[in-house]
mmCIF file of C-alpha atoms and ligand atoms in Angstrom:
data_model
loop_
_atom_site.group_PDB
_atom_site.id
_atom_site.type_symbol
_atom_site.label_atom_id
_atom_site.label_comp_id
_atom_site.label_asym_id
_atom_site.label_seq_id
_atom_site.Cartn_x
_atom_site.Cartn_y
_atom_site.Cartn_z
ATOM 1 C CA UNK A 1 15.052 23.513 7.478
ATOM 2 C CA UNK A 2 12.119 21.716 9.075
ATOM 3 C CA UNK A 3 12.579 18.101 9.165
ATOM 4 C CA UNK A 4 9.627 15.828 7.846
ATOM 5 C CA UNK A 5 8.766 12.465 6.921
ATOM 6 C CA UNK A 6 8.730 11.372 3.303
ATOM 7 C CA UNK A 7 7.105 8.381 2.898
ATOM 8 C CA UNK A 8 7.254 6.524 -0.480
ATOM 9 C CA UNK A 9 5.116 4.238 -1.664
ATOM 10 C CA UNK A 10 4.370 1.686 -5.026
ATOM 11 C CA UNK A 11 5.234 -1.900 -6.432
ATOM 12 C CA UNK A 12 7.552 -4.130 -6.509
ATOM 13 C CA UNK A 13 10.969 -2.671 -8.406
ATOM 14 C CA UNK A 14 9.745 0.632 -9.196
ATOM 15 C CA UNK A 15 13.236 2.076 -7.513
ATOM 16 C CA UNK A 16 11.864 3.086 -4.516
ATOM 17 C CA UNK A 17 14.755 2.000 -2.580
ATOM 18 C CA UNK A 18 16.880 3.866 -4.956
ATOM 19 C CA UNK A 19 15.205 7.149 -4.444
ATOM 20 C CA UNK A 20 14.693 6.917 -0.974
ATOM 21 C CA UNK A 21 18.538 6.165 -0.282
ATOM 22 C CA UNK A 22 19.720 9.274 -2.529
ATOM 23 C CA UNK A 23 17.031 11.462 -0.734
ATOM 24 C CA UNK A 24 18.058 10.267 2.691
ATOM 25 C CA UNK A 25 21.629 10.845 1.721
ATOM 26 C CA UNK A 26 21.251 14.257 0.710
ATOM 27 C CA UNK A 27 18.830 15.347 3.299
ATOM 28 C CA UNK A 28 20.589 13.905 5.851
ATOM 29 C CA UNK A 29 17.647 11.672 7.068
ATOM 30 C CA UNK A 30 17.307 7.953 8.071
ATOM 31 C CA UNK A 31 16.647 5.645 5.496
ATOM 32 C CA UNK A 32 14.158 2.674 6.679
ATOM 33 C CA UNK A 33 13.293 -0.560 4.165
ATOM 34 C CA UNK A 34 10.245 -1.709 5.523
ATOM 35 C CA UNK A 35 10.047 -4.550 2.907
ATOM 36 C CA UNK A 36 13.615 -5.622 4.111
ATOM 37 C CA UNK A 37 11.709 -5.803 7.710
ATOM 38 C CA UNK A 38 9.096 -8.385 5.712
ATOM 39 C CA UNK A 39 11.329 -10.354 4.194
ATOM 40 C CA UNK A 40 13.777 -10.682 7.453
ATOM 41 C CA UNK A 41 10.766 -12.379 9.093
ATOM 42 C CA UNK A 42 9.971 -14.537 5.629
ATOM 43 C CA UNK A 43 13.602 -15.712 6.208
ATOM 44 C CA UNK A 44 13.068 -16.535 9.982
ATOM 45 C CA UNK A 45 9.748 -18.392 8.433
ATOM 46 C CA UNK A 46 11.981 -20.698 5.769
ATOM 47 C CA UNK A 47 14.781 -21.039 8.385
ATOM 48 C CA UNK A 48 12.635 -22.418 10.986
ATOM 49 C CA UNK A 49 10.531 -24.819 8.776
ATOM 50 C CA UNK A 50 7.301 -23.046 9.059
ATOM 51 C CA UNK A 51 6.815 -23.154 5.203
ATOM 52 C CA UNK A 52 5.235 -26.428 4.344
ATOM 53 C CA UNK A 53 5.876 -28.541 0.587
ATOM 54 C CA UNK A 54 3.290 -26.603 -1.256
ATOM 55 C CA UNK A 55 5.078 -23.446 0.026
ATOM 56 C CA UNK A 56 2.443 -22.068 2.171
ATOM 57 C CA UNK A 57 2.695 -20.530 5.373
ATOM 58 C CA UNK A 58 2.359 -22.402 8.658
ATOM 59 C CA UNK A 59 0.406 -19.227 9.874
ATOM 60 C CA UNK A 60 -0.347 -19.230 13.107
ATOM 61 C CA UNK A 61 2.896 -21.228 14.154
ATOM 62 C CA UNK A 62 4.650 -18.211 12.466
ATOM 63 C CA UNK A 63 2.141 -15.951 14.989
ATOM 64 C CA UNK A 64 3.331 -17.855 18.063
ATOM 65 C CA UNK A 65 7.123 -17.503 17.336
ATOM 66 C CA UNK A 66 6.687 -13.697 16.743
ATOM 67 C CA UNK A 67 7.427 -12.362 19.828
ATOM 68 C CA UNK A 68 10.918 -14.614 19.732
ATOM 69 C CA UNK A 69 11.919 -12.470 16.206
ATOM 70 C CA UNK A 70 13.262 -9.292 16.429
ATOM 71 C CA UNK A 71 13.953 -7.118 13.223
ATOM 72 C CA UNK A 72 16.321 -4.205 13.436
ATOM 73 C CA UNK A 73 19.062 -2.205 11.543
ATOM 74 C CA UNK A 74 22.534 -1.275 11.676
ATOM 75 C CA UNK A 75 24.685 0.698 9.729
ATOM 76 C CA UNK A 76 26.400 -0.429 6.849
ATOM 77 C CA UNK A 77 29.905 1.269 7.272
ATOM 78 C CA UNK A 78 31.366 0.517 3.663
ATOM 79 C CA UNK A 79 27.355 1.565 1.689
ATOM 80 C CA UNK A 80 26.859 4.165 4.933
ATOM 81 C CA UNK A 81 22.909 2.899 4.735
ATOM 82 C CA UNK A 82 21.379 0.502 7.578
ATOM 83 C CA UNK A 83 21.445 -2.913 6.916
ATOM 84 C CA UNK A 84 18.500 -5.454 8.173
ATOM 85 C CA UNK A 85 19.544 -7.353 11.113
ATOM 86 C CA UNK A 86 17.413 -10.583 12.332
ATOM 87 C CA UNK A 87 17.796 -11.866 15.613
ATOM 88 C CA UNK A 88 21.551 -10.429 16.047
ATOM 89 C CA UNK A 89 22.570 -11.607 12.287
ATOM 90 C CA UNK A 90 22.675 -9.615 9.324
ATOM 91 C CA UNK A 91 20.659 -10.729 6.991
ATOM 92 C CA UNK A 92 20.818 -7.694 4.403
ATOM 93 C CA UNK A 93 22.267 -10.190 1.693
ATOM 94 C CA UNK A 94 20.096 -13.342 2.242
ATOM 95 C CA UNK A 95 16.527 -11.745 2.443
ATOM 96 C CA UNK A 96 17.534 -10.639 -1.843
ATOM 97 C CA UNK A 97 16.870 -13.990 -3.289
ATOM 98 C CA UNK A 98 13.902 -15.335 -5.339
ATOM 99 C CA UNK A 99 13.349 -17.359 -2.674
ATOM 100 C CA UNK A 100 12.191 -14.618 0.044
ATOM 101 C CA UNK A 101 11.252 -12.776 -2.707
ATOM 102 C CA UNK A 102 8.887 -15.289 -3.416
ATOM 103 C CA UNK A 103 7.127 -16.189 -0.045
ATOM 104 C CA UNK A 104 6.925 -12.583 1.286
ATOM 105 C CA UNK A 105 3.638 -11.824 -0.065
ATOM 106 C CA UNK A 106 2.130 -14.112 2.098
ATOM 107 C CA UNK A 107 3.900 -13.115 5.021
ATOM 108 C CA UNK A 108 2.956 -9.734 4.697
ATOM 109 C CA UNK A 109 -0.525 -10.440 4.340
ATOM 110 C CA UNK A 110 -0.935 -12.007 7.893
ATOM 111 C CA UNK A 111 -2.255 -9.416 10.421
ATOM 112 C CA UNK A 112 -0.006 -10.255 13.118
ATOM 113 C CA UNK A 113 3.283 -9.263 11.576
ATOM 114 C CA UNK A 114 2.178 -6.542 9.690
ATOM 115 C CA UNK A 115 0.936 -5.279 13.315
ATOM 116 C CA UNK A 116 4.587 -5.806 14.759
ATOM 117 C CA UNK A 117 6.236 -4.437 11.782
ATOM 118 C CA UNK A 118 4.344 -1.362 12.007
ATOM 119 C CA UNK A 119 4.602 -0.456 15.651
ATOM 120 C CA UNK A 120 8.671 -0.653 15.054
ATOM 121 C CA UNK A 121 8.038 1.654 11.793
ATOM 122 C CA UNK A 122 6.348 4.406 13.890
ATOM 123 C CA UNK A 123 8.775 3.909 16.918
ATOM 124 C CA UNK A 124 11.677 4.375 14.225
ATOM 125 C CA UNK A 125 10.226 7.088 12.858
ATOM 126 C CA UNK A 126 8.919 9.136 15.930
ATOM 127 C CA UNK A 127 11.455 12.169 15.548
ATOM 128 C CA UNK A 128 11.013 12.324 11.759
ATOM 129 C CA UNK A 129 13.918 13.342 9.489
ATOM 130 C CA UNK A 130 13.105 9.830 7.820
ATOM 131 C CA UNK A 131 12.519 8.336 4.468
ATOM 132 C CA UNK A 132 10.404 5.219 4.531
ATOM 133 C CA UNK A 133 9.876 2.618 1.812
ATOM 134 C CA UNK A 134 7.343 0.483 1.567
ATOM 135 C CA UNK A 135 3.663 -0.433 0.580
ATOM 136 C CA UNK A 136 1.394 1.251 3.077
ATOM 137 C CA UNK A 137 3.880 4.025 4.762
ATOM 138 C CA UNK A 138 1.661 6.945 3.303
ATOM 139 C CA UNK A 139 -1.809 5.342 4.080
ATOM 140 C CA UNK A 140 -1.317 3.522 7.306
ATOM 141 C CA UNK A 141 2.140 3.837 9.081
ATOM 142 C CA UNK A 142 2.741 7.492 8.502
ATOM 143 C CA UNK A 143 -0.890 9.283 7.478
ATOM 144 C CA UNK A 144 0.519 12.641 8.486
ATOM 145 C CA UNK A 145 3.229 12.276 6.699
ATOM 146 C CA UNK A 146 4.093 15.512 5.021
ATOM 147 C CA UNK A 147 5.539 14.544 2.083
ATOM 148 C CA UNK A 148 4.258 10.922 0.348
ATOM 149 C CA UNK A 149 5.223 10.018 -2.997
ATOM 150 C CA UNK A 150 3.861 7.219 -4.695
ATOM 151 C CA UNK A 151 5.855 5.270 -7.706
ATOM 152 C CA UNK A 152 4.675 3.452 -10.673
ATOM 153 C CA UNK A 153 6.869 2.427 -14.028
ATOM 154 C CA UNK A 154 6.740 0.405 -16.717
ATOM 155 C CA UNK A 155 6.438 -2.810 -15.915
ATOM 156 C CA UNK A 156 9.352 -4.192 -18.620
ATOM 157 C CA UNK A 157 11.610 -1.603 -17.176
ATOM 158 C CA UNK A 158 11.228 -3.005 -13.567
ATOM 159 C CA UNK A 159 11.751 -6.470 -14.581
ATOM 160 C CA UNK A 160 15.132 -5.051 -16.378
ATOM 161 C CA UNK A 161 15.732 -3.429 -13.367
ATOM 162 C CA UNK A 162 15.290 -5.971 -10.996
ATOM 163 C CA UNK A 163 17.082 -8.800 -13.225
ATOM 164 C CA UNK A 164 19.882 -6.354 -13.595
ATOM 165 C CA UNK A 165 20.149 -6.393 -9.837
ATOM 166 C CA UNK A 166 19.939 -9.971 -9.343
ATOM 167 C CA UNK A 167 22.841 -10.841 -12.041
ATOM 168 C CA UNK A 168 25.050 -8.039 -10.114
ATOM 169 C CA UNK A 169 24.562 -10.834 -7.542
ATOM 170 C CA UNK A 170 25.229 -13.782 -9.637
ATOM 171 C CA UNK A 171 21.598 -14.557 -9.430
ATOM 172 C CA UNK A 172 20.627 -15.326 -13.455
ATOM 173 C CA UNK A 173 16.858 -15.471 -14.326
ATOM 174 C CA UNK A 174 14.633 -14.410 -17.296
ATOM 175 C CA UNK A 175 13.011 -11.683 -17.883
ATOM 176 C CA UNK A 176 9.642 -13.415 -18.326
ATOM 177 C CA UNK A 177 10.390 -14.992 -14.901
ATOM 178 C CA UNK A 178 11.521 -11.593 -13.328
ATOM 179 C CA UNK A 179 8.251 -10.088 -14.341
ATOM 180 C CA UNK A 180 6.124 -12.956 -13.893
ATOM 181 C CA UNK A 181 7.247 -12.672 -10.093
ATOM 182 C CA UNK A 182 6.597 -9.456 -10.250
ATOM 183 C CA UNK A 183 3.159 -9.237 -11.209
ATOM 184 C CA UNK A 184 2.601 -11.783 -9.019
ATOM 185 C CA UNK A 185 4.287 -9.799 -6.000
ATOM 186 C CA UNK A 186 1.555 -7.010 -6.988
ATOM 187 C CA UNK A 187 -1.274 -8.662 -7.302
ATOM 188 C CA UNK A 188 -0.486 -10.201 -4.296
ATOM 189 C CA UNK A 189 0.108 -6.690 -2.494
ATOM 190 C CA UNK A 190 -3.024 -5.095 -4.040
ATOM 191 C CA UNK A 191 -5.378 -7.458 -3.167
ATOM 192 C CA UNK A 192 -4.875 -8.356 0.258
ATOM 193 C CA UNK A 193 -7.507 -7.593 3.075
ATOM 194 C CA UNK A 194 -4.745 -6.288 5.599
ATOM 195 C CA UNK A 195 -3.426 -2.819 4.632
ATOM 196 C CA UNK A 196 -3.662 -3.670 0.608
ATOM 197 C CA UNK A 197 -0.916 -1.319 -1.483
ATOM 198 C CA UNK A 198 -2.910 1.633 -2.718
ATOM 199 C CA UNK A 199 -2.230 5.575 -3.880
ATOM 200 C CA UNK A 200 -2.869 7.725 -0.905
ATOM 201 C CA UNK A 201 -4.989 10.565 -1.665
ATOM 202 C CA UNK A 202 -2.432 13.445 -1.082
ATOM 203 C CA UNK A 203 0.306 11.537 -2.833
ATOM 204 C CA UNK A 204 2.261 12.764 -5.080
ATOM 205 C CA UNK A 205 2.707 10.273 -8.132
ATOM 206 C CA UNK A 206 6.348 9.543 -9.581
ATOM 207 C CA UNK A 207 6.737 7.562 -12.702
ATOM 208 C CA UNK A 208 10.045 6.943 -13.253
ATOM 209 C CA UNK A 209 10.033 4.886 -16.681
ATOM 210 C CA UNK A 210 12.130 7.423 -18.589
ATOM 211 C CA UNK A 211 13.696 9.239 -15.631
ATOM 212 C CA UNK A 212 17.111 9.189 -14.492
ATOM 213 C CA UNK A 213 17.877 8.846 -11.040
ATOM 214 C CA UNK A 214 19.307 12.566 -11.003
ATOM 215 C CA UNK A 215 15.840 13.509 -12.370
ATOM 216 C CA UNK A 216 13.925 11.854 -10.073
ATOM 217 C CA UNK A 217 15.561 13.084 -7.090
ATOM 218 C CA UNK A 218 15.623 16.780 -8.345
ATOM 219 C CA UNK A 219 12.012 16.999 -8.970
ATOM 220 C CA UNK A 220 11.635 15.442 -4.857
ATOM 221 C CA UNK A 221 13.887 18.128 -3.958
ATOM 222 C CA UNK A 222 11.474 20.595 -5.567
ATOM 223 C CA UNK A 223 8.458 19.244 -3.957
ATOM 224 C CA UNK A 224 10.377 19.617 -0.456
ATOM 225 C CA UNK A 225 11.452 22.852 -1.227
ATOM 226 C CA UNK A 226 7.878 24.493 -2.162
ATOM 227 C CA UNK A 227 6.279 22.134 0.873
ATOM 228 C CA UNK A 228 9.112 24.741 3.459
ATOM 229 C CA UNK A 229 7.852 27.504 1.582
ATOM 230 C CA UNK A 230 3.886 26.575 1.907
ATOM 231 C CA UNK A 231 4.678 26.211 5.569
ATOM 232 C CA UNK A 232 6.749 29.126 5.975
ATOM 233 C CA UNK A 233 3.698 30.837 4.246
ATOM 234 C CA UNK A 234 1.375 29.750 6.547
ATOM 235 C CA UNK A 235 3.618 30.653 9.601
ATOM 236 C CA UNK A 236 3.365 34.347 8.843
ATOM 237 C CA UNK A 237 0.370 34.186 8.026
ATOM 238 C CA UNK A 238 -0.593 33.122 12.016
HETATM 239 O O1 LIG B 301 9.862 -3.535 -1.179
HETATM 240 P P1 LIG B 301 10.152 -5.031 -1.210
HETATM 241 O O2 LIG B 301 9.994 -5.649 -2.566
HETATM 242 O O3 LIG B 301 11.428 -5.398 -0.581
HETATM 243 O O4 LIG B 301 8.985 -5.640 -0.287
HETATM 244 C C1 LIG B 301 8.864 -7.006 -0.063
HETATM 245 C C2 LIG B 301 7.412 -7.385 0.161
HETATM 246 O O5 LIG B 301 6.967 -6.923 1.434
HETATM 247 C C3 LIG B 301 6.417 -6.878 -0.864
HETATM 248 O O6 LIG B 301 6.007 -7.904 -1.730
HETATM 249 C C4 LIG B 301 5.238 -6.407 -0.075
HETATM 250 C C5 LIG B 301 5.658 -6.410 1.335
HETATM 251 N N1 LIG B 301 5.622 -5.094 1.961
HETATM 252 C C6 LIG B 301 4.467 -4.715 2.572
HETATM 253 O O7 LIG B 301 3.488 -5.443 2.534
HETATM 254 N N2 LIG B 301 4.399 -3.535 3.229
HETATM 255 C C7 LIG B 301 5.455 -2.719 3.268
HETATM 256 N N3 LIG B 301 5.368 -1.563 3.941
HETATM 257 C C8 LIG B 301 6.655 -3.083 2.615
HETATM 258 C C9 LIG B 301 6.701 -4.281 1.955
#
C-alpha cells in the first residue's frame, strides 16, 4: 500500500490524539503530537521564569533562548507511542497539567516558535507514513498532505472528555472550568495572526460527538482505502 500523510486537524479535546494513535497503530505509521511539541517549550518558558505575575509571556526573552531548546521524541516502550522529550528529559507527563495547558496559547501564537516547531514537523515527516496532530498540519505544515481530516464535537462532550482524562491523573476540576479553558484555548487558536486553526479546504470533517472510537477509525480506514483506489485509478489511467 502507498504510504501517505494524514494530517488531522481541530480544537482543543476533540480526540484527535486518540484517533491519530489508533490510526498510526494500525497503519503502521509514526504518530507525531505537535501540541505536545508546544507545550514542551511552554514548560521550558515556566521553568526558566520567562512567564511574568500576570502570566504573560516574556516574548522575546523566550525568542533568544530558542535556539538553546530542543524538542524531540522517543518511544514509549510500555504505551509503544513516542513520548515528548525536552532538552534530554521526558516531559510527556508534566506538559498535561492546567498549568501548560493554560499558557500554551500564547506560546503558540509567537512567530518564532511556531517557525522552529514547524521546520522539525516537516523534517519528521519527510518520508511520510505519518499521522500528525495538531492545529495547522493540513493548512500549513503538510498542504500536500493526502489525506487531512479535520475534527469538531460537542463542546460538553470534550470538556467530559478532557476532565475524565485529567481525574485518571488525579488532576480534579469542574466541568465549567474544563470547558471554560477550553473555549478559551479556541478562541485563542482561532484568532491568532500566525497560522490561526482553520478547516482546510480539502478536509475531510469528523465529528465525533456520538461516535465510538471503533467508528471513528473505521470510517478513516474507508477514506484511505477509496484514496489507494482513486490513485490506483489514476495510475492506469497514465
Ligand atoms: O493539541 P494540544 O491541546 O495538546 O495543543 C496545545 C496547544 O498548542 C493548543 O492550544 C494550540 C497549540 N497548537 C498549535 O498552535 N499548533 C499545532 N499544530 C498544535 C498545537
Amino acid at each position: 500500500m502507498q504510504k501517505i500523510t494524514i494530517a488531522i486537524d481541530g480544537y482543543s479535546s476533540c480526540g484527535k490524539s486518540t484517533l491519530a494513535k489508533a490510526l498510526a497503530h494500525k497503519l503502521g505509521y509514526n504518530y507525531i503530537d505537535t501540541g505536545a511539541m508546544y507545550r514542551a517549550v511552554t514548560l521550558y518558558a515556566i521553568q526558566n521564569k520567562l512567564v511574568d505575575e500576570a502570566q504573560n509571556i516574556r516574548q522575546q526573552d523566550l525568542i533568544n533562548v530558542l535556539p538553546l531548546i530542543d524538542v524531540s521524541f522517543e518511544l514509549n516502550s510500555h504505551t509503544h507511542h513516542s513520548d515528548v522529550v525536552l532538552n534530554g528529559v521526558n516531559v510527556e507527563h508534566e506538559i498535561r497539567g492546567m498549568e501548560v495547558s493554560n499558557l500554551v496559547s500564547k506560546v503558540s501564537a509567537i512567530k518564532e516558535v511556531r517557525e522552529k516547531m514547524v521546520a522539525s514537523q516537516r523534517a519528521l515527516g519527510k518520508r511520510k507514513a505519518v499521522v500528525m496532530d495538531g492545529r495547522d498540519i493540513g493548512t500549513h505544515v503538510f498542504p500536500k498532505a493526502e489525506l487531512k481530516l479535520f475534527m469538531i464535537a460537542d463542546p460538553d462532550v470534550r470538556a467530559k472528555r478532557r476532565q475524565d482524562e485529567f481525574s485518571s491523573k488525579g488532576q480534579y476540576f469542574s466541568t465549567d472550568e474544563v470547558e471554560m479553558s477550553l473555549l478559551k484555548r479556541d478562541m485563542a487558536d482561532i484568532s491568532r495572526e500566525e497560522s490561526p486553526l482553520t478547516q482546510a479546504d480539502d478536509a475531510v470533517i469528523l465529528d465525533n460527538s456520538e461516535l465510538s472510537r471503533e467508528e471513528q477509525l473505521e470510517f478513516v480506514l474507508k477514506l484511505i482505502a477509496d484514496l489507494q483506489f482513486i490513485s490506483r485509478e489514476e495510475q492506469s489511467h497514465h
